[in-house]
Amino acid sequence: MTTTARTEHGRSTDHAPSLDASVIAVVGGAERPRHAGPVSASVTYGWRALLKIKHVPEQLFDVTMFPIMFTLMFTYVFGGAMAGSPGEYLQYALPGILTQTVVFITMYTALTINTDIEKGVFDRFRSLPVWRPALLVGALLGDTLRYAIASLVVLAVGLAIGYRAPGGVLGVLAAVVLLVLFCVSLTWVWLIVGLKVRTPNAVMGTSMMVLFPLTFVSSVFAPPETMPGWLQSFVDINPITLLVEAARGLMNDAADAGDILVVVLMSVAITAVFAPIALRLYNHKT
């Protein structure tokens, strides 16, 4: 924005920059701008997360290219051996690949928070007169969109190579909503990791160490009946198995109310336990 200045001959010039009205309000005697409320501040931080994607589009590789690679690779490499043909295996595996993809993305919220801490941005945000948890809630809002994009990519690739959901559009939408609900609750766990460990690499290593056994030792890629008995005991109680079976039932038009209720209760319990811990660590972070 520029201002119009007058020369001694009465001519106008447009080169002098003007001050923003909010800056004038802060440094001058005008009325101070209102403080952002909890919703406004959270949405602003969520918008910041989206702007970071706009300026660094490579961040979308994990929600675009990786889901495409996983879907094609597992279908065509393991499909013939697992189910006799890639098409048969795709019908079983796609709900699992969808679950695995979205669950893996949850760790990036912790990575973002830890990067902000390392760069000093975190301390600057905490000094602002806004609702304190807005930074964490805003990060969750931004990543919820990433979960939706990743789900859309997996489903689009699956449809392109022959997947058809017996549960129809409503079944698929219900499965995605259930996945997003669980993943938002799981993100609180990774926020604790992001606030406690010292480097982004440590966040990545810790998250992978937990997520790999949880997703691969489950019914995501193979039926538990083909596994040794001692391993089935773990698979049956694995939260990822419970999640993928609930999503698979919805997409296959065989929804199990018990499975869905278990996932909802798990999500509520994880949020109730870990969200207060994450907020406490956030408030006392130095």
CSV table of C-alpha atoms in Angstrom, one decimal:
chain,number,residue,atom,x,y,z
A,1,MET,CA,0.0,0.0,0.0
A,2,THR,CA,1.3,3.5,-0.8
A,3,THR,CA,0.4,7.0,0.3
A,4,THR,CA,0.1,10.1,-1.9
A,5,ALA,CA,2.6,12.8,-0.8
A,6,ARG,CA,2.5,16.4,-2.0
A,7,THR,CA,5.6,18.2,-3.3
A,8,GLU,CA,6.2,21.9,-2.8
A,9,HIS,CA,4.8,22.5,-6.3
A,10,GLY,CA,1.5,20.7,-5.4
A,11,ARG,CA,2.3,17.6,-7.4
A,12,SER,CA,1.6,14.2,-6.0
A,13,THR,CA,4.0,11.2,-5.6
A,14,ASP,CA,3.1,7.6,-5.0
A,15,HIS,CA,6.4,6.1,-3.8
A,16,ALA,CA,6.1,6.6,0.0
A,17,PRO,CA,4.9,3.4,1.8
A,18,SER,CA,2.0,3.8,4.2
A,19,LEU,CA,1.6,2.1,7.6
A,20,ASP,CA,-0.9,-0.7,8.0
A,21,ALA,CA,-4.0,0.3,10.0
A,22,SER,CA,-3.3,-2.4,12.6
A,23,VAL,CA,0.3,-1.1,13.0
A,24,ILE,CA,-1.0,2.4,13.5
A,25,ALA,CA,-3.5,1.1,16.1
A,26,VAL,CA,-0.7,-0.6,18.1
A,27,VAL,CA,1.9,2.2,18.0
A,28,GLY,CA,-0.5,5.1,18.0
A,29,GLY,CA,-3.3,6.2,20.2
A,30,ALA,CA,-6.1,4.6,18.3
A,31,GLU,CA,-8.2,1.8,19.6
A,32,ARG,CA,-6.2,-1.5,19.9
A,33,PRO,CA,-7.3,-4.4,17.7
A,34,ARG,CA,-9.4,-7.1,19.5
A,35,HIS,CA,-7.6,-10.2,20.6
A,36,ALA,CA,-8.2,-13.3,18.6
A,37,GLY,CA,-10.6,-15.8,20.2
A,38,PRO,CA,-10.0,-19.6,20.5
A,39,VAL,CA,-11.7,-20.4,17.3
A,40,SER,CA,-10.2,-17.5,15.3
A,41,ALA,CA,-6.7,-18.2,16.6
A,42,SER,CA,-7.0,-22.0,15.9
A,43,VAL,CA,-8.2,-21.4,12.4
A,44,THR,CA,-5.3,-18.9,11.8
A,45,TYR,CA,-2.8,-21.5,12.8
A,46,GLY,CA,-4.6,-24.1,10.7
A,47,TRP,CA,-4.3,-21.7,7.7
A,48,ARG,CA,-0.6,-21.3,8.5
A,49,ALA,CA,-0.2,-25.1,8.1
A,50,LEU,CA,-1.9,-24.9,4.7
A,51,LEU,CA,0.2,-21.9,3.6
A,52,LYS,CA,3.4,-23.9,4.4
A,53,ILE,CA,2.1,-26.5,2.0
A,54,LYS,CA,1.5,-23.8,-0.6
A,55,HIS,CA,5.1,-22.5,-0.3
A,56,VAL,CA,6.7,-25.9,0.0
A,57,PRO,CA,4.5,-28.2,-2.1
A,58,GLU,CA,7.0,-31.1,-1.7
A,59,GLN,CA,5.3,-31.6,1.7
A,60,LEU,CA,2.4,-33.2,-0.2
A,61,PHE,CA,4.6,-36.1,-1.4
A,62,ASP,CA,3.6,-38.1,1.7
A,63,VAL,CA,-0.1,-37.7,1.0
A,64,THR,CA,0.1,-38.0,-2.8
A,65,MET,CA,3.1,-39.9,-4.2
A,66,PHE,CA,3.5,-42.3,-1.3
A,67,PRO,CA,-0.1,-43.5,-1.3
A,68,ILE,CA,0.1,-44.1,-5.1
A,69,MET,CA,3.3,-46.1,-4.7
A,70,PHE,CA,2.0,-48.2,-1.8
A,71,THR,CA,-1.3,-49.0,-3.6
A,72,LEU,CA,0.4,-50.0,-6.9
A,73,MET,CA,3.3,-51.8,-5.2
A,74,PHE,CA,1.4,-54.0,-2.8
A,75,THR,CA,-1.3,-54.8,-5.3
A,76,TYR,CA,0.9,-55.9,-8.2
A,77,VAL,CA,3.9,-57.3,-6.2
A,78,PHE,CA,2.0,-59.2,-3.5
A,79,GLY,CA,-1.4,-59.6,-5.1
A,80,GLY,CA,-0.8,-62.8,-7.0
A,81,ALA,CA,1.0,-64.6,-4.1
A,82,MET,CA,-1.5,-63.5,-1.5
A,83,ALA,CA,-4.9,-63.9,-3.3
A,84,GLY,CA,-4.2,-65.5,-6.7
A,85,SER,CA,-4.6,-62.3,-8.6
A,86,PRO,CA,-3.9,-58.6,-8.1
A,87,GLY,CA,-7.6,-57.8,-8.6
A,88,GLU,CA,-8.7,-60.2,-5.8
A,89,TYR,CA,-6.0,-58.9,-3.4
A,90,LEU,CA,-7.0,-55.3,-4.1
A,91,GLN,CA,-10.5,-55.9,-2.8
A,92,TYR,CA,-9.0,-57.1,0.5
A,93,ALA,CA,-6.0,-54.8,0.8
A,94,LEU,CA,-7.3,-51.4,-0.3
A,95,PRO,CA,-9.1,-50.6,3.0
A,96,GLY,CA,-5.8,-51.7,4.7
A,97,ILE,CA,-3.7,-49.5,2.5
A,98,LEU,CA,-6.0,-46.6,3.1
A,99,THR,CA,-5.7,-47.1,6.9
A,100,GLN,CA,-2.0,-47.6,6.8
A,101,THR,CA,-1.5,-44.4,4.7
A,102,VAL,CA,-3.6,-42.1,6.9
A,103,VAL,CA,-2.1,-43.6,10.2
A,104,PHE,CA,1.4,-42.9,9.0
A,105,ILE,CA,0.7,-39.3,8.2
A,106,THR,CA,-0.2,-38.6,11.8
A,107,MET,CA,3.4,-38.4,12.8
A,108,TYR,CA,4.0,-35.3,10.7
A,109,THR,CA,2.1,-33.1,13.2
A,110,ALA,CA,4.8,-33.9,15.8
A,111,LEU,CA,7.5,-33.3,13.2
A,112,THR,CA,6.1,-29.8,12.4
A,113,ILE,CA,5.9,-28.9,16.1
A,114,ASN,CA,9.4,-30.1,16.8
A,115,THR,CA,10.7,-28.2,13.8
A,116,ASP,CA,9.1,-25.0,15.1
A,117,ILE,CA,10.7,-25.6,18.5
A,118,GLU,CA,14.1,-26.1,16.9
A,119,LYS,CA,13.8,-22.9,14.8
A,120,GLY,CA,12.6,-20.7,17.7
A,121,VAL,CA,9.2,-20.1,16.1
A,122,PHE,CA,7.5,-22.0,18.9
A,123,ASP,CA,8.7,-19.5,21.5
A,124,ARG,CA,7.5,-16.5,19.4
A,125,PHE,CA,4.0,-18.0,19.0
A,126,ARG,CA,3.8,-18.7,22.8
A,127,SER,CA,4.6,-15.1,23.5
A,128,LEU,CA,1.5,-13.9,21.5
A,129,PRO,CA,-1.6,-12.9,23.4
A,130,VAL,CA,-3.8,-15.7,22.0
A,131,TRP,CA,-5.5,-18.8,23.3
A,132,ARG,CA,-2.6,-21.0,24.3
A,133,PRO,CA,-3.7,-24.3,22.8
A,134,ALA,CA,-4.5,-22.6,19.5
A,135,LEU,CA,-1.1,-23.7,18.0
A,136,LEU,CA,-1.7,-27.4,18.7
A,137,VAL,CA,-5.4,-27.3,17.7
A,138,GLY,CA,-4.5,-25.4,14.5
A,139,ALA,CA,-1.9,-28.0,13.6
A,140,LEU,CA,-4.6,-30.7,14.0
A,141,LEU,CA,-7.0,-28.8,11.8
A,142,GLY,CA,-4.4,-28.4,9.1
A,143,ASP,CA,-3.4,-32.1,9.2
A,144,THR,CA,-7.0,-33.2,9.1
A,145,LEU,CA,-7.1,-31.9,5.5
A,146,ARG,CA,-3.9,-33.9,4.8
A,147,TYR,CA,-5.7,-37.1,6.0
A,148,ALA,CA,-8.6,-36.3,3.6
A,149,ILE,CA,-6.3,-35.7,0.7
A,150,ALA,CA,-4.4,-38.9,1.3
A,151,SER,CA,-7.7,-40.9,1.5
A,152,LEU,CA,-8.9,-39.4,-1.7
A,153,VAL,CA,-5.7,-40.3,-3.5
A,154,VAL,CA,-5.7,-43.9,-2.3
A,155,LEU,CA,-9.4,-44.3,-3.3
A,156,ALA,CA,-8.8,-42.7,-6.7
A,157,VAL,CA,-5.9,-45.0,-7.5
A,158,GLY,CA,-7.9,-48.0,-6.3
A,159,LEU,CA,-10.8,-47.1,-8.5
A,160,ALA,CA,-8.5,-46.6,-11.5
A,161,ILE,CA,-7.0,-50.1,-11.2
A,162,GLY,CA,-10.3,-51.9,-10.5
A,163,TYR,CA,-11.3,-51.6,-6.8
A,164,ARG,CA,-15.1,-51.5,-6.2
A,165,ALA,CA,-16.5,-50.9,-2.8
A,166,PRO,CA,-19.6,-53.0,-2.1
A,167,GLY,CA,-20.6,-50.5,0.6
A,168,GLY,CA,-21.0,-47.8,-2.0
A,169,VAL,CA,-20.2,-44.1,-1.5
A,170,LEU,CA,-21.8,-43.9,1.9
A,171,GLY,CA,-19.8,-46.8,3.2
A,172,VAL,CA,-16.5,-45.3,1.9
A,173,LEU,CA,-17.3,-41.9,3.4
A,174,ALA,CA,-18.2,-43.5,6.8
A,175,ALA,CA,-14.9,-45.4,6.7
A,176,VAL,CA,-12.9,-42.3,6.0
A,177,VAL,CA,-14.7,-40.4,8.8
A,178,LEU,CA,-13.8,-43.2,11.2
A,179,LEU,CA,-10.2,-43.2,10.1
A,180,VAL,CA,-9.9,-39.4,10.5
A,181,LEU,CA,-11.5,-39.6,13.9
A,182,PHE,CA,-9.0,-42.2,15.1
A,183,CYS,CA,-6.0,-40.4,13.5
A,184,VAL,CA,-6.9,-37.1,15.1
A,185,SER,CA,-6.9,-38.8,18.5
A,186,LEU,CA,-3.6,-40.6,17.7
A,187,THR,CA,-2.0,-37.2,16.8
A,188,TRP,CA,-2.1,-36.2,20.5
A,189,VAL,CA,0.3,-39.0,21.2
A,190,TRP,CA,2.7,-37.8,18.6
A,191,LEU,CA,2.4,-34.2,19.9
A,192,ILE,CA,3.8,-35.5,23.2
A,193,VAL,CA,6.7,-37.0,21.3
A,194,GLY,CA,7.2,-33.8,19.3
A,195,LEU,CA,7.3,-31.8,22.6
A,196,LYS,CA,9.7,-34.1,24.4
A,197,VAL,CA,12.4,-35.2,21.9
A,198,ARG,CA,15.1,-32.9,20.9
A,199,THR,CA,15.3,-33.1,17.1
A,200,PRO,CA,13.0,-33.8,14.1
A,201,ASN,CA,15.1,-36.8,13.2
A,202,ALA,CA,14.4,-38.2,16.7
A,203,VAL,CA,10.6,-37.6,16.1
A,204,MET,CA,10.8,-39.5,12.8
A,205,GLY,CA,12.7,-42.4,14.3
A,206,THR,CA,10.5,-42.8,17.4
A,207,SER,CA,7.3,-42.6,15.3
A,208,MET,CA,8.5,-45.2,12.8
A,209,MET,CA,9.6,-47.5,15.6
A,210,VAL,CA,6.0,-47.6,16.9
A,211,LEU,CA,4.1,-47.4,13.6
A,212,PHE,CA,5.9,-50.1,11.6
A,213,PRO,CA,5.0,-53.0,14.0
A,214,LEU,CA,1.5,-51.7,14.6
A,215,THR,CA,0.6,-51.4,10.9
A,216,PHE,CA,2.5,-54.4,9.5
A,217,VAL,CA,1.7,-56.8,12.3
A,218,SER,CA,-2.0,-56.4,11.8
A,219,SER,CA,-4.7,-57.4,9.3
A,220,VAL,CA,-3.9,-54.5,7.0
A,221,PHE,CA,-2.1,-56.6,4.4
A,222,ALA,CA,-2.9,-60.2,5.3
A,223,PRO,CA,-5.6,-62.1,7.1
A,224,PRO,CA,-4.5,-63.0,10.7
A,225,GLU,CA,-5.5,-66.7,10.0
A,226,THR,CA,-2.4,-67.1,8.0
A,227,MET,CA,-0.1,-66.1,10.9
A,228,PRO,CA,1.3,-68.2,13.7
A,229,GLY,CA,-0.9,-68.5,16.7
A,230,TRP,CA,1.3,-66.5,19.1
A,231,LEU,CA,1.3,-63.7,16.6
A,232,GLN,CA,-2.5,-63.8,16.1
A,233,SER,CA,-2.8,-63.0,19.8
A,234,PHE,CA,-1.1,-59.6,19.3
A,235,VAL,CA,-2.8,-59.0,16.0
A,236,ASP,CA,-6.3,-59.5,17.5
A,237,ILE,CA,-5.7,-56.8,20.1
A,238,ASN,CA,-3.7,-54.4,17.9
A,239,PRO,CA,-5.6,-51.1,17.7
A,240,ILE,CA,-4.8,-50.9,14.0
A,241,THR,CA,-6.4,-54.3,13.4
A,242,LEU,CA,-9.6,-53.1,15.1
A,243,LEU,CA,-9.5,-49.9,13.1
A,244,VAL,CA,-9.0,-51.6,9.7
A,245,GLU,CA,-11.6,-54.2,10.3
A,246,ALA,CA,-14.2,-51.6,11.2
A,247,ALA,CA,-13.3,-49.6,8.0
A,248,ARG,CA,-13.2,-52.8,5.9
A,249,GLY,CA,-16.7,-53.7,7.1
A,250,LEU,CA,-18.1,-50.3,6.2
A,251,MET,CA,-16.5,-50.4,2.7
A,252,ASN,CA,-17.6,-54.0,2.1
A,253,ASP,CA,-21.3,-53.4,3.1
A,254,ALA,CA,-20.8,-55.6,6.2
A,255,ALA,CA,-20.5,-53.0,8.9
A,256,ASP,CA,-20.1,-54.3,12.4
A,257,ALA,CA,-21.6,-51.9,15.0
A,258,GLY,CA,-19.4,-53.5,17.7
A,259,ASP,CA,-16.2,-52.8,15.7
A,260,ILE,CA,-17.2,-49.2,15.0
A,261,LEU,CA,-18.1,-48.6,18.6
A,262,VAL,CA,-14.7,-50.0,19.8
A,263,VAL,CA,-12.9,-47.6,17.4
A,264,VAL,CA,-15.0,-44.6,18.6
A,265,LEU,CA,-14.3,-45.5,22.3
A,266,MET,CA,-10.6,-46.0,21.6
A,267,SER,CA,-10.5,-42.5,20.0
A,268,VAL,CA,-12.3,-40.9,22.9
A,269,ALA,CA,-10.0,-42.7,25.4
A,270,ILE,CA,-6.8,-41.8,23.6
A,271,THR,CA,-7.9,-38.1,23.4
A,272,ALA,CA,-9.0,-38.1,27.1
A,273,VAL,CA,-5.7,-39.4,28.3
A,274,PHE,CA,-3.1,-37.9,26.0
A,275,ALA,CA,-4.6,-34.5,25.1
A,276,PRO,CA,-4.3,-33.1,28.7
A,277,ILE,CA,-0.7,-34.4,28.9
A,278,ALA,CA,0.2,-32.8,25.6
A,279,LEU,CA,-1.4,-29.5,26.6
A,280,ARG,CA,0.4,-29.6,30.0
A,281,LEU,CA,3.8,-30.2,28.3
A,282,TYR,CA,3.0,-27.4,25.8
A,283,ASN,CA,2.3,-24.9,28.6
A,284,HIS,CA,5.4,-25.8,30.6
A,285,LYS,CA,7.7,-26.1,27.6
A,286,THR,CA,10.8,-23.9,28.0
